[in-house]
Coordinates of C-alpha atoms and ligand atoms in Angstrom, one line a residue:
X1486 CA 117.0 -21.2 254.3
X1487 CA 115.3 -23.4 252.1
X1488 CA 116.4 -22.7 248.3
X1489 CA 114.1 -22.4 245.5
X1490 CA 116.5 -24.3 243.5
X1491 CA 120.2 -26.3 244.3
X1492 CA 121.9 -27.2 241.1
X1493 CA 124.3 -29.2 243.4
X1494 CA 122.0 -31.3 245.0
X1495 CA 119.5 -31.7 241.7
X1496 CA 122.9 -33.3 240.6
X1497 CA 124.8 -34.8 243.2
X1498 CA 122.9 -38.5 242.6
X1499 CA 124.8 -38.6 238.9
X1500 CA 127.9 -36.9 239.4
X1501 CA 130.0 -40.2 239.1
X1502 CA 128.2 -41.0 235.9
X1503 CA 128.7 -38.0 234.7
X1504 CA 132.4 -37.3 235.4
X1505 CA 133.1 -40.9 233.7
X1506 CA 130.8 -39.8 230.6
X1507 CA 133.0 -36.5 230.7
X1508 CA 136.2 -38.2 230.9
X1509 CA 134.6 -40.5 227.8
X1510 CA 134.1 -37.5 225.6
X1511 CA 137.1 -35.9 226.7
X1512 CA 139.0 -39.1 225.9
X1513 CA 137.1 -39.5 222.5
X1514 CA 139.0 -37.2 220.5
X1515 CA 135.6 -36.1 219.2
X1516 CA 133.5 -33.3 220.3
X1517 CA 130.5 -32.3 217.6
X1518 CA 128.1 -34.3 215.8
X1519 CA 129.4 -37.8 217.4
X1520 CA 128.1 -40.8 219.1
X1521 CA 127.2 -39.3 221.8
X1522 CA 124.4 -37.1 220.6
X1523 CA 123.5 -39.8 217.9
X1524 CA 122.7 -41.8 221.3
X1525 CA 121.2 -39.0 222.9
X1526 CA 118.9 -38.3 220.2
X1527 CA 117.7 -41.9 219.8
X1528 CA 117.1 -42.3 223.6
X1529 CA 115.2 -38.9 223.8
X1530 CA 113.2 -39.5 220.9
X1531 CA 112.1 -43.3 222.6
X1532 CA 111.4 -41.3 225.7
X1533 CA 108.6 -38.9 224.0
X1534 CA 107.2 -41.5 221.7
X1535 CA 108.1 -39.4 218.8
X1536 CA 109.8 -40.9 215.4
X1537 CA 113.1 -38.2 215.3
X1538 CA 115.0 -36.3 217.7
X1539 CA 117.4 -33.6 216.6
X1540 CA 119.5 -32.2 219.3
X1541 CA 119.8 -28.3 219.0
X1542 CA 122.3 -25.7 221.0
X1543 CA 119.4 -24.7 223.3
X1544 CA 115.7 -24.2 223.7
X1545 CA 115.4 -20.8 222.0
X1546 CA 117.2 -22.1 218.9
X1547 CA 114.8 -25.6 219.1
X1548 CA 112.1 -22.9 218.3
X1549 CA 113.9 -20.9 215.9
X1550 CA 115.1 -23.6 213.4
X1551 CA 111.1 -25.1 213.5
X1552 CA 110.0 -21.5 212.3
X1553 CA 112.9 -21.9 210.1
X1554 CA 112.3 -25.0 208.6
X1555 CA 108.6 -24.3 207.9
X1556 CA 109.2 -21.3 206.0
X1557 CA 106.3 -19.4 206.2
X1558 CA 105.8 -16.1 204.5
X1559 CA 107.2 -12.8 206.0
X1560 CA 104.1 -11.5 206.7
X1561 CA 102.8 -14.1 208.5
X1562 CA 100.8 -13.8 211.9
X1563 CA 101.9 -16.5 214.6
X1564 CA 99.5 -17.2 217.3
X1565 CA 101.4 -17.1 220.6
X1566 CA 100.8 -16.8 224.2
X1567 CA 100.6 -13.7 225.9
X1568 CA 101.4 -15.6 229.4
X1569 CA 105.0 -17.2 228.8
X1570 CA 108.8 -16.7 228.6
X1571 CA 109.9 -14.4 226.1
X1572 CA 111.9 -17.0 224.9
X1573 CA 108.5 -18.7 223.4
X1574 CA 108.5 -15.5 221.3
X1575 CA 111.7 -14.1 220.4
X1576 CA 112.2 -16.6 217.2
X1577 CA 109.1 -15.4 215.8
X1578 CA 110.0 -12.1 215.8
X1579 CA 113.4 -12.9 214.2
X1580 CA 111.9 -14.2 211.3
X1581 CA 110.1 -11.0 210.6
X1582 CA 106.7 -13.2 211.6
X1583 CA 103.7 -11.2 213.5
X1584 CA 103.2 -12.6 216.9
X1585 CA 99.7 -12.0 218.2
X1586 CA 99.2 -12.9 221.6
X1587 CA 96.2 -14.6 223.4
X1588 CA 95.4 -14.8 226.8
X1589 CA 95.6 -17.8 228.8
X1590 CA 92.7 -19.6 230.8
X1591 CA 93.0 -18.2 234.2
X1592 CA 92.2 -21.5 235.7
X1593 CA 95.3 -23.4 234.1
X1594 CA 97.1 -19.9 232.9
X1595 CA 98.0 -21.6 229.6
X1596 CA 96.5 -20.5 225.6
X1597 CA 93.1 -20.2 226.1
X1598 CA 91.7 -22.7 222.9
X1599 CA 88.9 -20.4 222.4
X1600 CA 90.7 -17.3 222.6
X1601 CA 92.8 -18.8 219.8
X1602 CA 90.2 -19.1 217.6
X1603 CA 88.8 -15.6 218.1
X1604 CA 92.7 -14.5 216.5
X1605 CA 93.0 -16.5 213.9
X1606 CA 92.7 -14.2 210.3
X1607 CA 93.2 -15.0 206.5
X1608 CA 97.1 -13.9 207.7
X1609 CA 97.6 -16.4 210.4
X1610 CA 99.8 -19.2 209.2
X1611 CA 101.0 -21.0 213.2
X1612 CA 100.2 -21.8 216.1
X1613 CA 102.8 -21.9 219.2
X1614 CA 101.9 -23.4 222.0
X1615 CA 103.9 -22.8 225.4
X1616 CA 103.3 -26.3 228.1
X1617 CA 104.4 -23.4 230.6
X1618 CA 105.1 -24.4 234.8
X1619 CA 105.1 -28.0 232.8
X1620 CA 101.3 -28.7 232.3
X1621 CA 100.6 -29.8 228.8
X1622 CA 98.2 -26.2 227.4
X1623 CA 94.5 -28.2 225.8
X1624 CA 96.7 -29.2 222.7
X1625 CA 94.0 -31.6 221.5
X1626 CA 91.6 -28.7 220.4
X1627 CA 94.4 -26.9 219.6
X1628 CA 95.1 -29.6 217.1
X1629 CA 91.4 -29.6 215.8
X1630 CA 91.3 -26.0 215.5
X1631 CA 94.9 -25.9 213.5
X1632 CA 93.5 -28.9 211.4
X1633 CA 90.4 -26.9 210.3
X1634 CA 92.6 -24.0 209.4
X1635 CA 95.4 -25.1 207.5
X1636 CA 97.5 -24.1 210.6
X1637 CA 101.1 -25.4 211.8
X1638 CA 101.5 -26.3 215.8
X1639 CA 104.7 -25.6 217.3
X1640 CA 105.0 -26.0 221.1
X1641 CA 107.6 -24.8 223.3
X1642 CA 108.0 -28.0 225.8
X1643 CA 111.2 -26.4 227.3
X1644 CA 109.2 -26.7 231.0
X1645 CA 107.3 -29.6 230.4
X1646 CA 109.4 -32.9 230.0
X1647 CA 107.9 -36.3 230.6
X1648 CA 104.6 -34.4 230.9
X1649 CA 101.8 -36.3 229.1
X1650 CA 98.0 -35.1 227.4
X1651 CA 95.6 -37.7 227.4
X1652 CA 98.5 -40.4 228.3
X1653 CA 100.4 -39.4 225.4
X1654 CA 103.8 -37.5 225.9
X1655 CA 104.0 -33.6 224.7
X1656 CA 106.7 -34.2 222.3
X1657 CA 104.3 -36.1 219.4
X1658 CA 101.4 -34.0 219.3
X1659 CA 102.1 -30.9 217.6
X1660 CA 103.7 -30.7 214.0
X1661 CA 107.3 -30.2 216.3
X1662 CA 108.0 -29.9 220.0
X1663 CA 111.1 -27.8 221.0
X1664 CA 112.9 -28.9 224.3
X1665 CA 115.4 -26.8 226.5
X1666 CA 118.1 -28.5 228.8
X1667 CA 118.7 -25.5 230.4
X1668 CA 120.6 -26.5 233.8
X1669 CA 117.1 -25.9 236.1
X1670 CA 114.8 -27.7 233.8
X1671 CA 113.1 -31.1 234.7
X1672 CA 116.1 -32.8 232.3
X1673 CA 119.1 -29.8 232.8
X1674 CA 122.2 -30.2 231.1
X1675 CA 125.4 -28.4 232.9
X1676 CA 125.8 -26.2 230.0
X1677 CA 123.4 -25.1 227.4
X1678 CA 121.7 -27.3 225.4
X1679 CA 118.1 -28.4 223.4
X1680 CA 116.0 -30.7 221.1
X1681 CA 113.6 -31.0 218.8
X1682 CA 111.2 -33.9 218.5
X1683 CA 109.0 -34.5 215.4
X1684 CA 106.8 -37.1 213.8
X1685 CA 107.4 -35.6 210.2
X1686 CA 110.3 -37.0 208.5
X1687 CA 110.8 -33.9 205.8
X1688 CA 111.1 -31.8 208.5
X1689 CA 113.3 -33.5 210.7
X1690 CA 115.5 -33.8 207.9
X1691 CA 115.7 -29.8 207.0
X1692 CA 116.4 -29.2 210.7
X1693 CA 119.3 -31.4 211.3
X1694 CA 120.6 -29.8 207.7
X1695 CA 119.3 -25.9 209.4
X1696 CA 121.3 -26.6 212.8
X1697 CA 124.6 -27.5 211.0
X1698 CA 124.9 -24.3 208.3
X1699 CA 122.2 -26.7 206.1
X1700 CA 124.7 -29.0 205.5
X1701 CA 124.7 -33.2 206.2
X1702 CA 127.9 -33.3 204.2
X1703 CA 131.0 -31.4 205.1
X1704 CA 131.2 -28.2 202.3
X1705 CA 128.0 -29.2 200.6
X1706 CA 124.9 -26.4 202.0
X1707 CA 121.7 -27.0 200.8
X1708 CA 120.0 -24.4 203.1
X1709 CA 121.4 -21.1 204.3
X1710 CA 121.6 -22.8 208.1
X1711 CA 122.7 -21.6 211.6
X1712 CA 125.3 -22.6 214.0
X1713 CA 123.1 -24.8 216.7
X1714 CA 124.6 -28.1 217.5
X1715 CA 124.1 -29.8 221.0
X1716 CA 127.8 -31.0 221.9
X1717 CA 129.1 -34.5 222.4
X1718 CA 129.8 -32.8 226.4
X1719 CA 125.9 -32.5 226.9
X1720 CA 124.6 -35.2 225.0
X1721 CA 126.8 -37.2 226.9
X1722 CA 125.6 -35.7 230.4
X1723 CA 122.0 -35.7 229.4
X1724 CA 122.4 -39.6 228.2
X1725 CA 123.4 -40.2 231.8
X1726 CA 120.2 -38.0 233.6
X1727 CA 117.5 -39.4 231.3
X1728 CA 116.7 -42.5 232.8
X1729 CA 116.2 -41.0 236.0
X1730 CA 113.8 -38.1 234.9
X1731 CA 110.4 -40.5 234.9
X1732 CA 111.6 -41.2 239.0
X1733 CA 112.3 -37.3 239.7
X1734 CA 108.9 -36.2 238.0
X1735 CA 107.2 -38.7 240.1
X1736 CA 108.7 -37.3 243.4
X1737 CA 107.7 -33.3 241.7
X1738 CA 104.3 -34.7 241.7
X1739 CA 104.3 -36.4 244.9
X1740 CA 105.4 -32.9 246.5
X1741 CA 102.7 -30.9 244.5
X1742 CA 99.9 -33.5 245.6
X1743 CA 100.9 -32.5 249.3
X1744 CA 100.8 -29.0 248.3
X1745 CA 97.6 -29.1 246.5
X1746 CA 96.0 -31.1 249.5
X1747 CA 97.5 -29.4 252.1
X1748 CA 97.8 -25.7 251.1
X1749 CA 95.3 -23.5 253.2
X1750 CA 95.5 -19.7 253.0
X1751 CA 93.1 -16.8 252.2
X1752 CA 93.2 -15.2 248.7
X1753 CA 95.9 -18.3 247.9
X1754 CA 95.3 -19.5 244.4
X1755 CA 96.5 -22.6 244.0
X1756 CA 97.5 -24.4 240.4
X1757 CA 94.6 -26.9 239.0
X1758 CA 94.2 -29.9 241.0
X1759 CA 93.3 -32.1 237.8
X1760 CA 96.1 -33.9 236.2
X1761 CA 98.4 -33.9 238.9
X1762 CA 99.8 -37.2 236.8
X1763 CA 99.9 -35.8 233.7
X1764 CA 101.8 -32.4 234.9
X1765 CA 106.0 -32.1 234.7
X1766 CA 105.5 -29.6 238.0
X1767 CA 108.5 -28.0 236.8
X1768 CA 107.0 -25.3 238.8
X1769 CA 104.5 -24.7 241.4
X1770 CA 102.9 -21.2 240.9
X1771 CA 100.4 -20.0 243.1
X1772 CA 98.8 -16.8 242.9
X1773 CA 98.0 -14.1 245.8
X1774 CA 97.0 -10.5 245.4
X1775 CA 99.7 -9.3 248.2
X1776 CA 102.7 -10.9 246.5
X1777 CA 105.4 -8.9 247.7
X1778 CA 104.3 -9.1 251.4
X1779 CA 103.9 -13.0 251.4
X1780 CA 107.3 -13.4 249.4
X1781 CA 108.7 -11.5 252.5
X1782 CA 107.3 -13.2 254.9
X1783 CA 108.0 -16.8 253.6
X1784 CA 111.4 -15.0 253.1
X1785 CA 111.7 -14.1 256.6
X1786 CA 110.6 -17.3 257.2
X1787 CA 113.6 -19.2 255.6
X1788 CA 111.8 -19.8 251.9
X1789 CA 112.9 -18.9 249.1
X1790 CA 110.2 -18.0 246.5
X1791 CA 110.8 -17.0 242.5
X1792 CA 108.5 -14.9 240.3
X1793 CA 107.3 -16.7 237.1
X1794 CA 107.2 -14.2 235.8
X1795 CA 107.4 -10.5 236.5
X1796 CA 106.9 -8.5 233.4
X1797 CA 104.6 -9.6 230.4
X1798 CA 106.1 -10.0 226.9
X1799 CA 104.3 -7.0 225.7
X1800 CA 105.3 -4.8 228.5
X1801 CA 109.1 -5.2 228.2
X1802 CA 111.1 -2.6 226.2
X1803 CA 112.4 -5.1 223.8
X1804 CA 108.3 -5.3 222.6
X1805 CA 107.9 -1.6 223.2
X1806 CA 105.8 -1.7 220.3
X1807 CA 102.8 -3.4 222.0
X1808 CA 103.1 -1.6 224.8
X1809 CA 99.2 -0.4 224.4
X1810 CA 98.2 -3.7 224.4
X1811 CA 95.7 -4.7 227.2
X1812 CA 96.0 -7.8 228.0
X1813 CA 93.9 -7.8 231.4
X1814 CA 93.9 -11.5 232.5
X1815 CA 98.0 -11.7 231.7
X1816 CA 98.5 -8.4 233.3
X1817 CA 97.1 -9.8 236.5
X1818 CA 98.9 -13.0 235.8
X1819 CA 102.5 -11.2 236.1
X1820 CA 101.1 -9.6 239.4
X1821 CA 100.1 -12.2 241.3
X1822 CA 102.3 -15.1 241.1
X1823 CA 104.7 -16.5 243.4
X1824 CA 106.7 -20.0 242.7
X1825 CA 107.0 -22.1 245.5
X1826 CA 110.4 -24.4 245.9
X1827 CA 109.7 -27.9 244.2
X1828 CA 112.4 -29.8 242.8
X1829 CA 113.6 -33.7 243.1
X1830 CA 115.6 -33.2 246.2
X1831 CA 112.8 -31.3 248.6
X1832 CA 112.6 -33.5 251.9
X1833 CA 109.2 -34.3 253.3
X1834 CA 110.6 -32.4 256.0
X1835 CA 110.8 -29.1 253.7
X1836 CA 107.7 -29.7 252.2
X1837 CA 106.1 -29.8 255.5
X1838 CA 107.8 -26.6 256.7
X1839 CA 106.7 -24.7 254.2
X1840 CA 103.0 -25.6 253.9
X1841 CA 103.4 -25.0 258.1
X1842 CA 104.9 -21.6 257.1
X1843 CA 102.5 -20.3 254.2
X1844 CA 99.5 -21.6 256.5
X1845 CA 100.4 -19.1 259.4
X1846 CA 100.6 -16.4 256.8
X1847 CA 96.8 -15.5 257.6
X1848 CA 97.7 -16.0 261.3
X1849 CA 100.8 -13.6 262.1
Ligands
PLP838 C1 113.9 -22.2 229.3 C2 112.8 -21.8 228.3 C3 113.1 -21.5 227.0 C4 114.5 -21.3 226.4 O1 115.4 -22.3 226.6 P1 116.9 -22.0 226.5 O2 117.6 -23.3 226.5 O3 117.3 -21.2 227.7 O4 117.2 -21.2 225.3 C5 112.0 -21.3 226.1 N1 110.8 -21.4 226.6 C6 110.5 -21.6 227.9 C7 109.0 -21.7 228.3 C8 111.5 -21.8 228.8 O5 111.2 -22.1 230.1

């Protein structure tokens, strides 16, 4: 079988450097708000071009304490996409903001740019944008547009490190980018962990007080913070993967080129075939209108497929209030796709197996 995903393998290449930097920390004595993530968040914030880094507990709480920070009125109406994690969404609705979802492009399946501008009212204050399967979304008139409206941009980058827009990285353009290090992300961690990068130096200031209970000195709060720290642990495990992410996003888009070139199958959507440089390919999601009988026969086959992702936002329980909502293009979206495997340690080999095996699907 062919797995969509070995967390093993992905990190077999560093797990010397990584037990030494664990032995480091554990040596260290200290375990919060050290060295280690004051190294971390210099190195990351060099990697995306951006002037601050602040490393956060995880990617949902990246999003959260930008919301946070920005301190927008209660009744404010976020701009969000309708096609994307729920984890791109959740923060907003914990801060007792509106979230009013656009559909993506269907070509690309990110925030359409037009759609957004159809939403925006006298009420909408933000803008979050989602660089989801690791393709920057069209930020650049998604910029304009925010510009012309007094808007803020927040985008969720938690799929999309190293990923670029017009040669520059995803991590400078909006107002603040929020990162995940989830474990099966492009840069994983082996625990939780997430960051925030910024070119705006008020704000980078307020989060780092926001993520330690709004304090920068011990027993002296400023802001009524959170708890969301990223530990000396991952910010030493993450210091040891980062120089290695620019190689393993090269091999993701080496194996989506073959894909994109070599994929032939009726009714098989494949992802857009422009920016194949620009794109993290922290996913490959195709689309096919018999889902469920192609995931069994690559299945059957020995290849392990995901769904990204099942159930729109507004159709899950926890949103049960937009359940009316028709949101046709998304709707289809949720149907139809099918992630193929694509990580850093596919062999040419696999790769050629399962374009061989998704090729015959027409043919059985
Ligand atoms: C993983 C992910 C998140 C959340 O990150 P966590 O670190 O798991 O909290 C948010 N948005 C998207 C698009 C993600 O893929």
């Amino acid at each position: 079988m062919i797995p969509f995903l070995d967390l093993n393998q992905v990190n077999a290449p560093y797990l010397q450097a990584i037990e030494d930097a664990a032995v480091r920390v554990v040596r260290s004595g200290w375990y919060i708000l050290g060295n280690e993530l004051k190294t971390f968040e210099k190195s990351f914030a060099e990697y995306c071009d951006a002037a601050h880094c602040i490393g956060v507990a995880n990617g949902l709480d990246a999003i959260t304490l930008i919301l946070l920070a920005l301190d927008l009125p209660k009744d404010s109406e976020i701009i969000v996409p309708a096609n994307t994690y729920i984890a791109s969404v959740l923060p907003v609705s914990y801060l007792h903001l509106t979230p009013v979802f656009v559909e993506p492009d269907p070509r690309t399946m990110l925030i359409d740019p037009a759609r957004i501008e159809q939403a925006i009212t006298p009420r909408t204050k933000a803008i979050v944008t989602v660089d989801l399967y690791g393709r920057s979304c069209e930020i650049a008139p998604i910029i304009d547009l925010a510009r012309m409206h007094g808007l803020k941009v927040i985008t969720d980058a938690a799929q999309a490190h190293g990923a670029t827009y017009e040669g520059e990285k995803v991590g400078t353009w909006a107002d603040a980018t929020a990162f995940s290090f989830y474990p099966t992300k492009n840069l994983g961690a082996l625990g939780d962990a997430g960051a925030i990068t910024t070119n705006d130096a008020a704000l980078a200031e307020k989060i780092r007080y926001l993520r330690n209970y709004g304090s920068v000195i011990r027993y002296q709060n400023e802001y009524q913070g959170v708890n969301s720290r990223l530990d000396e642990m991952q910010a030493a495990v993450l210091s040891v993967k980062l120089p290695y992410l620019d190689g393993e996003n090269v091999r993701r888009r080496e194996i989506a080129g073959r894909y994109l070139r070599e994929l032939q199958c009726r009714e098989l959507t494949l992802p857009p075939a422009d920016r194949i440089n620009e794109d993290a390919w922290h996913l490959f999601v195709v689309r096919h209108p018999r889902r469920a009988e192609l995931v069994a026969y690559l299945e059957k086959h020995g290849v392990q497929t995901n769904v990204h992702y099942p159930q729109p936002i507004h159709k899950q329980l926890a949103y049960k209030e937009y359940k009316d909502l028709h949101l046709p293009l998304t709707e289809q979206i949720h149907e139809q796709v099918i992630s193929l495997p694509l990580n850093p340690v596919l062999t040419d080999d696999q790769v050629a197996y399962i374009i061989q095996t998704l090729n015959q699907f027409d043919h059985q």
